C-alpha cells in the first residue's frame, strides 16, 4: 500500500530532503535526540494555523522534525493534529519510547506503525527501568513489532550513535492484527494507508479532505490496538527485584491485588480511624461542644438578645434552633471544618506520594464491571472531597459513556468530605456490624446501578492509560498547602448554601410549614424508614446540602438501626444545589433531571428496605439483624450481576467490514 509523502507545512524544508520525524509521548527525551541530530542549526516556526512552535533542523541532506509530545495522533487537540500531519508526511519516524512506561508508550508506536510509515524505535531510559526492576527484551520487542529497537539512555547519549547508523534500517513494521482488510478497502480511495487509518478512526478533518464521512471504528480499533500492545508487553517485559529500590518495590506491591488490596484497606482504615474516631470524637467534641455550644452560642445569643427578642421572627431566624448566627456557624466551624480538614489532609497525602494513580490501576478490573476503567476511581475518590469538583473531573474519562456512568454514581452513592466526616463520627458509636452494614449497602447500590448502566448503555469500558509517577515521601509543605487551599474553597462554597438552608428552615419553623411537612412526610419517615417524624427536617436540610442534612441527624437521638437507615438514606439523597447545577451544565437537562429524580427514589427505597428488613429479622439489636440484611443485599447484587451478564452475552461485538 502506498504511503503519502505530502508537504509538511513548515518553511525552509529543502526540496528533496527526507523528512525524519521524532515522535513520542510527553517527557520521553525527544528533545535530547533532536539536539544530538541537529546541533546548532535549528529552525523554530509556528505551525500553520496554530501558535504552536515546531523545531526542525538539518541532518546532512535530510531534515529532522520534532513533534509535540502526544499519546496518539488524531484531532482531539492542536498538538495531536500537528503530530498527525507531520507523521503522515514523514519519510521515517524515530519513535522515542520510555522503557519505564512501555505499556503506555507502545500504543502511539503501534499507531504510527499502522499508518505505514517506516519506523525505528529508541527505547529510552533503560537505566531507570533497570533501577525499578524492569527488564525489557529489546530483541524480542523488535521481532514482534517488525522494526529496529535500540536501547538508549538520553541523558548520557548512550545508544545515540547506533540510532544514527541504523536509520536506513527503519521498517514499516507489523500492523495491528485485523486492521489490514479495513485499510485495504479505503487505501485506494484516499491514496494513503495512514489517511485510510485515520478515516477509520473517525478523524473528521482527514475524512473531509477526501470527501468522505468518518467511519465509526475508533473504539473498536483502539481496543484491538490495546490488546496487541498488551500481548507484546506480556512477552517482552519482565519484573524482578534485582536492583530495585524499596520505593519501586512498594509501588509495585500497591498494584498487585494480593498485596495492593491489603495496603489499600490499611490506608482506608487509618483514614477512618483518624477522621472518624480521633477527629470526630476528640477534636469535634472540643470545637463543637466546648467552644461553639458552651462559649460561642451563649455569647452571641446574649449580644443579639439585647437588641431583639429571641422569640421574635427575626430573633428565631438569627439565634433560634436553626439560626443563621447559631446553628449555621456551629455546624460549619465547630462540626464540619475539622472533619473536612482531616479528609483533605489524607487526600493530599495520597496525591503527593503518587499513591492515587496506583489506586486507579489497582481497581481497574473492578471498575470495568460497572462500566468504568481504573481512571474512574479518580473522580470517585475526589467525590469524597467534593462531588461538585469531581463531576467536572469526569471530563478526563475516555468516553461519554463512562462520563455518564461516573456522574450518576457520583450523584447517587458518593458522600462528600463533610458528609463523610459526620457519617464516620456517627458510625463510630453504633458498633462494627452496623458499620459493615452501612458500607455493604452503599457498595452494593454502587455495583447494582453501575452494572445496570453498563448493560443498558451501548459500548464498553475503554482501556486504562495512566502515568504512574515515582512513589515518594510526601512533602509536608505541599500537603499542608493543598489541604489549606481545598478546605478554604469548601468554606467559600458551603457557607452561603448553609446560610440559605438555615434561613429556609427557620422561615418554615416560624410559619408552621416545618411541622406541616413533618406530618405530611410521616408515612415515609415514620412508617417506611421507622425514624422520628423530626427526621424530615434533616432531609429538607439535605436538599440544600447532604452534609447539612447529615449534620442535622447528628443532633437527634436515634437507635443504632435508625442511625444506619437514616445515614444510608441521606448518603443516597439528592446531590447538593451546587452539584446539581454542575450536573445540569456537564450533562443534558433531561439527564440531570433524571439523576435528581432517581436520587430521591433510590435513597428512600434503599433506606426503607434496610428498616423493613431489620423488622422482618425480628428487630434484633445485635449482629443477627445486621448480618441478615448484609446477606440480603449481597444476594440482590449477585442476582443483578448474573442477570446483566446473561443479558450482555448475546450482544454483537467486533468491526463491521
XYZ file of C-alpha atoms in Angstrom:
657
model
C 0.000 0.000 0.000
C 1.191 3.438 -0.855
C 2.369 5.877 1.717
C 1.814 9.621 1.183
C 4.844 11.889 1.386
C 2.963 15.163 1.189
C 4.086 18.636 2.197
C 4.735 19.019 5.918
C 3.529 22.629 6.075
C 6.783 24.074 7.503
C 9.087 26.673 5.944
C 12.729 26.103 4.965
C 12.351 22.403 4.166
C 14.773 21.772 1.234
C 13.192 20.185 -1.786
C 14.027 16.505 -1.997
C 15.156 16.274 1.625
C 13.925 13.246 3.531
C 11.746 14.166 6.488
C 12.839 12.261 9.609
C 10.306 12.840 12.373
C 10.776 12.419 16.119
C 7.586 11.164 17.786
C 6.762 10.121 21.337
C 4.707 10.659 24.454
C 5.437 13.726 26.632
C 8.711 13.635 28.628
C 10.327 10.731 26.806
C 13.528 12.645 25.948
C 12.790 13.587 22.319
C 14.402 16.997 22.661
C 17.748 15.420 23.629
C 17.645 13.323 20.444
C 16.684 16.376 18.402
C 19.628 18.398 19.739
C 22.005 15.499 19.092
C 20.954 15.138 15.468
C 20.695 18.808 14.560
C 23.321 20.546 16.710
C 23.038 24.359 16.499
C 21.318 24.518 13.109
C 17.710 24.670 14.202
C 14.693 26.471 12.798
C 11.723 27.153 15.051
C 8.480 28.304 13.461
C 4.789 28.378 14.182
C 2.894 25.533 12.602
C 0.450 26.980 10.029
C -2.854 27.957 11.598
C -1.635 27.482 15.172
C 0.501 29.220 17.787
C 2.484 26.051 18.488
C 6.188 26.193 17.641
C 7.730 23.273 15.769
C 11.507 22.769 15.698
C 13.314 21.338 12.700
C 16.939 21.216 11.629
C 19.308 19.826 9.020
C 20.748 16.344 9.293
C 23.117 16.035 6.340
C 20.960 16.435 3.248
C 17.846 15.480 5.218
C 15.799 17.251 7.846
C 14.864 16.260 11.420
C 11.449 17.466 12.649
C 10.406 17.388 16.295
C 6.727 16.914 17.175
C 4.722 17.779 20.305
C 4.574 15.019 22.922
C 1.267 13.198 22.367
C -0.425 9.939 23.364
C -1.980 9.401 19.957
C -2.482 11.041 16.569
C -5.989 12.275 15.945
C -7.937 15.538 16.020
C -8.520 15.875 19.765
C -6.316 18.995 20.127
C -3.762 21.129 18.240
C -0.805 19.038 19.430
C -2.316 15.813 18.102
C -3.427 17.413 14.836
C 0.084 18.750 14.201
C 1.767 15.471 15.171
C -0.676 13.622 12.905
C 0.015 15.800 9.841
C 3.798 15.763 10.316
C 3.899 11.983 10.839
C 1.654 11.325 7.828
C 4.033 13.355 5.646
C 7.199 11.731 7.075
C 9.648 9.514 5.243
C 10.673 7.914 8.500
C 9.765 8.160 12.192
C 12.081 7.777 15.175
C 9.735 6.652 17.938
C 11.208 7.636 21.302
C 9.763 5.348 23.967
C 10.118 5.494 27.752
C 11.122 1.983 28.900
C 9.654 2.677 32.357
C 6.230 3.336 30.811
C 6.483 0.882 27.939
C 2.854 -0.247 28.144
C 1.647 3.348 27.767
C 4.126 4.458 25.096
C 3.772 1.450 22.818
C 0.221 2.489 21.939
C 1.480 5.510 19.988
C 4.286 3.491 18.392
C 1.808 0.861 17.208
C -0.491 3.587 15.842
C 2.418 5.061 13.868
C 3.268 1.583 12.574
C -0.367 1.214 11.490
C -0.009 4.339 9.324
C 2.548 2.520 7.173
C 5.408 4.961 7.818
C 8.855 3.314 8.302
C 9.749 3.381 11.989
C 12.822 2.881 14.163
C 12.459 2.815 17.951
C 14.776 4.421 20.524
C 13.973 2.507 23.727
C 14.975 5.258 26.122
C 15.570 5.346 29.910
C 16.545 1.674 30.096
C 18.781 2.548 33.081
C 15.845 3.904 35.061
C 13.781 0.844 34.121
C 16.514 -1.425 35.485
C 16.588 0.561 38.738
C 12.887 -0.179 39.049
C 13.457 -3.883 38.396
C 12.042 -3.805 34.845
C 13.774 -5.869 32.150
C 12.802 -5.261 28.524
C 13.819 -7.837 25.899
C 14.697 -5.388 23.104
C 15.455 -8.122 20.528
C 12.100 -9.820 21.068
C 10.360 -6.438 21.004
C 11.986 -5.751 17.641
C 10.815 -9.106 16.275
C 7.248 -8.644 17.481
C 6.876 -5.083 16.163
C 8.882 -5.685 12.976
C 11.045 -2.570 13.448
C 14.589 -1.966 14.774
C 14.637 -1.342 18.550
C 17.737 0.292 20.075
C 18.142 0.691 23.868
C 19.279 4.227 24.791
C 19.966 6.476 27.780
C 19.338 10.007 26.528
C 20.976 11.933 29.381
C 24.243 10.017 28.752
C 23.716 9.794 24.983
C 24.143 6.045 25.172
C 22.909 4.298 22.029
C 22.658 7.536 20.023
C 25.339 6.629 17.524
C 23.637 3.280 16.846
C 20.316 5.011 16.239
C 22.061 7.296 13.731
C 23.816 4.399 11.973
C 20.648 2.324 11.693
C 18.260 4.986 10.371
C 18.366 3.324 6.966
C 17.043 0.108 8.571
C 13.699 1.701 9.542
C 10.814 -0.580 8.576
C 7.053 -0.321 8.203
C 6.556 -2.911 10.945
C 3.709 -5.298 11.713
C 0.229 -3.783 11.549
C -2.297 -4.375 14.345
C -3.901 -7.767 13.580
C -7.334 -7.398 11.989
C -6.737 -3.933 10.519
C -5.437 -4.822 7.070
C -8.800 -5.757 5.426
C -10.341 -2.495 6.631
C -7.460 -0.318 5.482
C -7.245 -2.086 2.116
C -10.873 -1.169 1.458
C -10.125 2.551 1.866
C -6.445 2.959 0.941
C -7.043 3.012 -2.811
C -9.718 5.706 -2.423
C -7.617 8.055 -0.246
C -4.181 7.110 -1.634
C -2.508 6.543 1.723
C -2.509 3.822 4.372
C -2.148 6.431 7.124
C -5.058 8.558 5.929
C -7.218 5.456 5.472
C -6.450 4.533 9.083
C -7.489 7.948 10.382
C -10.718 7.950 8.382
C -11.499 4.609 10.028
C -10.609 6.154 13.417
C -13.279 8.862 12.973
C -10.884 11.726 12.206
C -13.271 14.331 10.713
C -10.559 16.547 9.203
C -8.825 13.738 7.313
C -12.173 12.366 6.133
C -13.291 15.818 4.941
C -10.243 16.390 2.734
C -11.103 13.171 0.895
C -14.813 13.973 0.666
C -15.703 11.085 2.982
C -17.589 10.722 6.237
C -15.600 9.477 9.274
C -16.160 5.775 9.829
C -17.278 4.820 13.300
C -14.481 2.381 14.192
C -12.298 4.319 16.621
C -13.301 2.449 19.749
C -13.012 -0.960 18.109
C -9.619 -0.176 16.570
C -8.310 1.258 19.846
C -9.376 -1.918 21.647
C -7.656 -4.089 19.047
C -4.503 -1.977 19.327
C -4.577 -2.111 23.111
C -4.928 -5.907 23.029
C -2.000 -6.053 20.609
C 0.148 -3.871 22.895
C -0.836 -5.876 25.979
C 0.184 -9.073 24.213
C 3.570 -7.604 23.235
C 4.127 -6.340 26.792
C 3.345 -9.765 28.218
C 6.179 -11.255 26.186
C 8.913 -8.609 26.397
C 8.613 -7.066 29.873
C 9.791 -8.904 32.967
C 9.766 -7.645 36.510
C 12.425 -8.614 39.043
C 13.571 -7.432 42.452
C 17.199 -7.270 41.362
C 18.481 -3.714 41.693
C 15.051 -2.327 42.559
C 14.767 0.263 45.338
C 12.316 -0.162 48.236
C 10.164 2.627 46.793
C 9.956 0.769 43.475
C 9.059 -2.491 45.201
C 6.414 -0.814 47.380
C 4.953 0.902 44.316
C 4.798 -2.466 42.573
C 3.157 -4.166 45.573
C 0.492 -1.457 45.558
C -0.519 -2.510 42.044
C -0.937 -6.244 42.678
C -4.302 -7.375 44.135
C -2.698 -9.825 46.593
C -0.653 -7.052 48.234
C -2.337 -3.898 46.929
C -5.790 -4.573 48.404
C -4.461 -5.135 51.976
C -2.365 -1.963 51.637
C -5.445 -0.065 50.423
C -7.557 -1.477 53.278
C -4.862 -0.424 55.758
C -4.721 3.097 54.296
C -8.522 3.445 54.390
C -8.668 2.130 57.964
C -6.027 4.665 59.032
C -8.092 7.365 57.339
C -11.283 6.191 59.077
C -9.581 5.945 62.470
C -8.097 9.438 62.299
C -11.187 11.160 60.830
C -13.997 9.048 62.253
C -12.599 8.349 65.705
C -9.953 10.893 66.665
C -11.250 13.990 64.863
C -15.000 13.240 65.025
C -14.697 12.243 68.690
C -11.982 14.241 70.398
C -11.460 17.268 68.132
C -15.120 17.886 67.266
C -16.042 17.296 70.910
C -13.865 20.259 71.781
C -14.670 22.553 68.823
C -18.429 21.945 68.703
C -19.360 21.397 72.344
C -16.731 23.261 74.342
C -16.145 26.208 72.021
C -19.327 26.653 69.975
C -22.148 25.339 72.180
C -20.731 26.325 75.581
C -18.927 29.568 74.705
C -19.886 30.968 71.290
C -23.677 30.433 71.142
C -24.465 31.775 74.652
C -22.313 34.801 73.864
C -23.968 35.565 70.508
C -27.451 34.970 71.950
C -26.642 37.381 74.774
C -25.432 40.100 72.389
C -28.298 39.774 69.884
C -30.821 39.274 72.704
C -30.029 42.750 73.993
C -31.205 44.195 70.674
C -34.162 41.995 69.712
C -36.325 39.396 71.401
C -35.138 35.813 70.894
C -38.810 34.765 70.469
C -39.463 37.266 67.646
C -39.396 36.180 63.996
C -36.059 37.923 63.400
C -34.683 36.503 66.641
C -35.708 32.985 65.638
C -34.014 33.392 62.241
C -30.805 34.793 63.737
C -30.309 32.935 67.023
C -33.049 30.280 67.134
C -32.664 26.486 66.918
C -31.774 26.745 63.207
C -30.377 30.303 63.456
C -28.043 31.910 60.951
C -25.707 33.040 63.746
C -26.027 29.896 65.851
C -26.616 26.612 64.039
C -25.001 27.690 60.742
C -21.770 28.883 62.376
C -21.644 25.960 64.802
C -22.166 23.343 62.078
C -19.599 24.819 59.704
C -16.815 25.823 62.102
C -17.388 23.522 65.049
C -18.563 20.322 63.355
C -17.635 20.201 59.665
C -14.359 22.098 59.242
C -12.268 19.763 61.458
C -13.626 16.782 59.502
C -13.091 18.461 56.124
C -9.510 19.405 57.007
C -8.833 15.828 58.116
C -10.157 14.376 54.874
C -8.284 16.785 52.617
C -5.082 16.107 54.570
C -5.314 12.402 53.683
C -6.303 13.124 50.078
C -3.283 15.439 49.747
C -1.039 12.728 51.214
C -2.293 10.242 48.594
C -1.810 12.767 45.777
C 1.638 13.979 46.779
C 3.041 10.487 47.402
C 1.908 9.162 43.997
C -0.459 6.635 45.634
C -3.652 7.945 43.978
C -2.847 6.773 40.404
C -1.754 3.398 41.836
C -5.183 3.000 43.417
C -6.650 3.710 39.969
C -4.524 0.958 38.446
C -5.321 -1.473 41.260
C -9.092 -1.149 40.927
C -9.142 -1.006 37.124
C -10.568 -4.500 36.691
C -13.171 -3.966 39.424
C -14.427 -0.740 37.859
C -14.664 -2.348 34.426
C -17.605 -4.319 35.839
C -19.552 -1.094 36.413
C -18.746 0.387 33.015
C -15.666 2.418 34.018
C -11.927 1.768 33.988
C -9.357 2.480 36.705
C -9.225 6.160 35.777
C -12.824 6.353 37.013
C -11.590 5.948 40.582
C -10.072 9.441 40.428
C -13.395 11.352 40.199
C -14.909 8.831 42.622
C -12.169 9.495 45.191
C -12.264 13.232 44.507
C -16.023 12.962 45.039
C -15.322 12.075 48.653
C -13.816 15.545 48.826
C -16.412 17.447 46.784
C -18.920 15.925 44.368
C -19.181 19.241 42.504
C -15.462 19.292 41.681
C -15.416 15.549 40.945
C -18.277 15.928 38.447
C -16.135 18.368 36.474
C -13.151 15.963 36.526
C -15.225 13.273 34.792
C -14.083 15.065 31.621
C -10.813 13.097 31.907
C -12.638 9.805 31.292
C -12.189 8.141 27.948
C -15.757 8.148 26.607
C -19.119 9.849 27.024
C -20.490 6.520 28.186
C -18.026 6.448 31.113
C -18.747 10.089 31.952
C -22.479 9.359 32.083
C -21.997 6.398 34.438
C -19.485 8.254 36.652
C -21.729 11.321 37.052
C -24.672 9.127 38.064
C -22.589 7.168 40.594
C -21.135 10.409 41.991
C -24.532 11.993 42.412
C -26.045 8.903 43.941
C -23.528 6.980 46.040
C -20.543 9.154 46.946
C -20.746 11.285 50.124
C -18.632 14.459 50.141
C -15.904 15.071 52.732
C -18.084 16.989 55.180
C -20.877 14.446 54.947
C -18.368 11.603 55.207
C -16.889 13.119 58.350
C -20.297 13.352 60.050
C -21.140 9.824 58.887
C -17.828 8.493 60.230
C -18.489 10.180 63.553
C -21.994 8.690 63.823
C -20.795 5.253 62.724
C -18.140 5.268 65.436
C -20.908 4.970 68.020
C -23.033 2.149 66.531
C -20.710 -0.879 66.512
C -18.776 -2.869 63.926
C -21.704 -4.840 62.456
C -23.626 -1.682 61.663
C -20.530 -0.080 60.142
C -20.196 -3.150 57.908
C -23.914 -2.940 57.070
C -23.663 0.717 56.040
C -20.561 0.092 53.885
C -22.085 -3.026 52.296
C -25.361 -1.340 51.371
C -23.696 1.712 49.781
C -21.234 -0.526 47.939
C -23.959 -2.823 46.623
C -26.039 0.125 45.410
C -22.968 1.385 43.518
C -22.392 -2.066 41.994
C -26.064 -2.614 41.084
C -26.530 0.829 39.494
C -23.171 0.653 37.681
C -23.816 -2.888 36.412
C -27.267 -1.971 35.109
C -25.880 1.138 33.364
C -23.031 -0.932 31.893
C -25.606 -3.330 30.477
C -28.078 -0.781 29.145
C -25.627 1.670 27.534
C -24.059 0.606 24.222
C -20.268 0.146 24.053
C -17.783 -0.958 26.711
C -15.141 0.442 29.035
C -12.074 1.985 27.430
C -8.627 0.743 28.396
C -6.734 2.424 31.204
C -3.844 4.668 30.119
C -2.397 6.464 33.112
C 1.012 7.794 34.140
C 2.458 6.281 37.299
C 4.796 8.827 38.913
C 7.574 7.528 41.180
C 6.390 6.705 44.693
C 7.914 9.215 47.116
C 7.619 10.558 50.628
C 5.072 13.387 50.525
C 6.403 16.882 51.218
C 4.731 18.290 54.309
C 4.622 21.858 52.945
C 2.878 20.628 49.758
C 0.393 18.576 51.744
C -0.439 21.439 54.119
C -0.771 23.914 51.242
C -3.159 21.637 49.324
C -5.142 20.901 52.488
C -5.447 24.601 53.281
C -6.494 25.580 49.763
C -9.127 22.867 49.427
C -10.533 23.488 52.906
C -10.801 27.234 52.196
C -12.609 26.522 48.920
C -15.034 24.265 50.800
C -15.720 27.074 53.275
C -16.365 29.562 50.466
C -18.776 27.240 48.682
C -20.560 25.787 51.722
C -21.179 28.887 53.825
C -23.717 30.648 51.547
C -25.613 27.411 50.964
C -25.674 26.594 54.673
C -26.961 30.091 55.417
C -29.652 29.654 52.748
C -30.652 26.287 54.225
C -30.809 27.702 57.764
C -32.909 30.620 56.539
C -35.382 28.310 54.777
C -35.703 26.004 57.789
C -36.148 28.959 60.169
C -38.848 30.501 57.946
C -40.562 27.116 57.757
C -40.378 26.913 61.557
C -41.935 30.305 62.297
C -44.643 29.859 59.666
C -45.574 26.339 60.766
C -44.590 24.852 57.391
C -41.912 22.723 59.033
C -44.376 20.923 61.283
C -46.787 20.567 58.360
C -44.061 18.920 56.242
C -43.030 16.683 59.128
C -46.622 15.444 59.444
C -47.017 15.192 55.652
C -43.857 13.089 55.311
C -44.589 10.990 58.402
C -45.795 7.940 56.381
C -42.391 7.968 54.666
C -40.142 8.833 57.609
C -42.057 7.076 60.401
C -43.938 4.339 58.534
C -41.352 3.340 55.902
C -37.996 4.420 57.358
C -39.073 3.917 61.008
C -37.500 7.213 62.070
C -38.913 10.005 64.258
C -41.031 12.432 62.228
C -38.471 15.175 63.035
C -36.065 13.367 60.674
C -37.967 15.064 57.836
C -36.217 18.298 58.880
C -32.813 16.715 58.184
C -33.923 15.591 54.722
C -35.263 19.062 53.928
C -31.885 20.452 55.015
C -30.234 17.781 52.838
C -31.865 19.195 49.700
C -29.591 22.238 50.127
C -26.533 20.159 51.032
C -26.350 16.498 52.033
C -23.738 17.251 54.705
C -26.142 19.842 56.139
C -28.746 17.103 56.424
C -26.239 14.662 57.938
C -25.282 17.302 60.490
C -28.985 17.612 61.352
C -29.090 13.881 62.084
C -26.133 14.197 64.457
C -28.271 16.094 66.954
C -31.106 13.533 67.005
C -31.450 10.687 69.496
C -31.583 7.531 67.359
C -31.098 3.809 67.940
C -28.224 2.161 66.010
C -30.599 0.685 63.416
C -32.348 4.055 62.978
C -28.954 5.731 62.636
C -27.955 3.319 59.854
C -31.249 3.695 57.957
C -31.028 7.494 58.220
C -27.354 7.581 57.135
C -27.991 5.306 54.150
C -30.910 7.496 53.059
C -29.014 10.775 53.421
C -25.933 9.287 51.665
C -28.009 8.283 48.643
C -30.005 11.506 48.800
C -30.139 14.181 46.091
C -26.851 15.979 45.278
C -26.423 19.423 46.828
C -27.542 22.532 44.929
C -24.028 23.305 43.648
C -23.530 19.726 42.413
C -26.850 19.512 40.623
C -26.159 22.836 38.872
C -22.835 21.433 37.622
C -24.530 18.208 36.541
C -27.003 20.284 34.512
C -24.013 22.068 32.951
C -21.944 18.937 32.239
C -24.806 16.719 31.074
C -28.121 17.386 29.311
C -31.055 18.878 31.238
C -33.008 15.673 30.755
C -30.173 13.517 32.101
C -29.570 15.812 35.091
C -33.288 15.823 35.941
C -33.339 12.023 35.768
C -30.348 11.819 38.142
C -32.050 14.180 40.593
C -35.312 12.244 40.478
C -33.587 8.850 40.692
C -31.709 10.013 43.800
C -34.976 10.644 45.634
C -36.389 7.270 44.672
C -33.264 5.194 45.353
C -32.477 6.922 48.675
C -35.887 6.308 50.249
C -36.302 2.898 48.623
C -32.985 1.540 49.904
C -33.211 3.214 53.327
C -36.713 1.805 53.748
C -35.694 -1.693 52.638
C -32.990 -1.701 55.330
C -35.501 -0.667 58.019
C -38.156 -3.117 56.881
C -35.661 -5.983 56.640
C -34.443 -5.188 60.128
C -38.016 -5.525 61.413
C -38.524 -8.696 59.364
C -35.455 -10.202 61.025
C -37.073 -9.622 64.416
C -35.707 -6.154 65.166
C -32.653 -7.718 66.744
C -30.314 -5.045 68.086
C -27.251 -7.299 67.839
C -25.389 -8.697 64.879
C -28.142 -11.090 63.672
C -30.289 -8.399 62.088
C -27.320 -6.609 60.513
C -25.907 -9.882 59.166
C -29.267 -10.836 57.674
C -29.550 -7.509 55.849
C -25.954 -7.788 54.576
C -26.690 -11.247 53.150
C -29.927 -9.989 51.574
C -28.147 -7.113 49.790
C -25.343 -9.450 48.750
C -27.952 -11.750 47.215
C -29.617 -8.841 45.364
C -26.244 -7.733 43.988
C -25.333 -11.240 42.864
C -28.691 -11.700 41.140
C -28.334 -8.339 39.359
C -24.798 -9.087 38.157
C -25.762 -12.543 36.855
C -28.858 -11.208 35.101
C -26.876 -8.398 33.453
C -24.121 -10.784 32.352
C -26.704 -13.028 30.723
C -28.311 -10.032 29.024
C -24.955 -8.893 27.609
C -23.847 -12.335 26.462
C -25.577 -12.195 23.090
C -24.725 -8.587 22.271
C -22.815 -8.382 18.954
C -19.190 -7.223 19.063
C -16.471 -6.612 16.524
C -15.961 -4.437 13.466
C -18.268 -4.200 10.551
C -16.304 -4.619 7.410
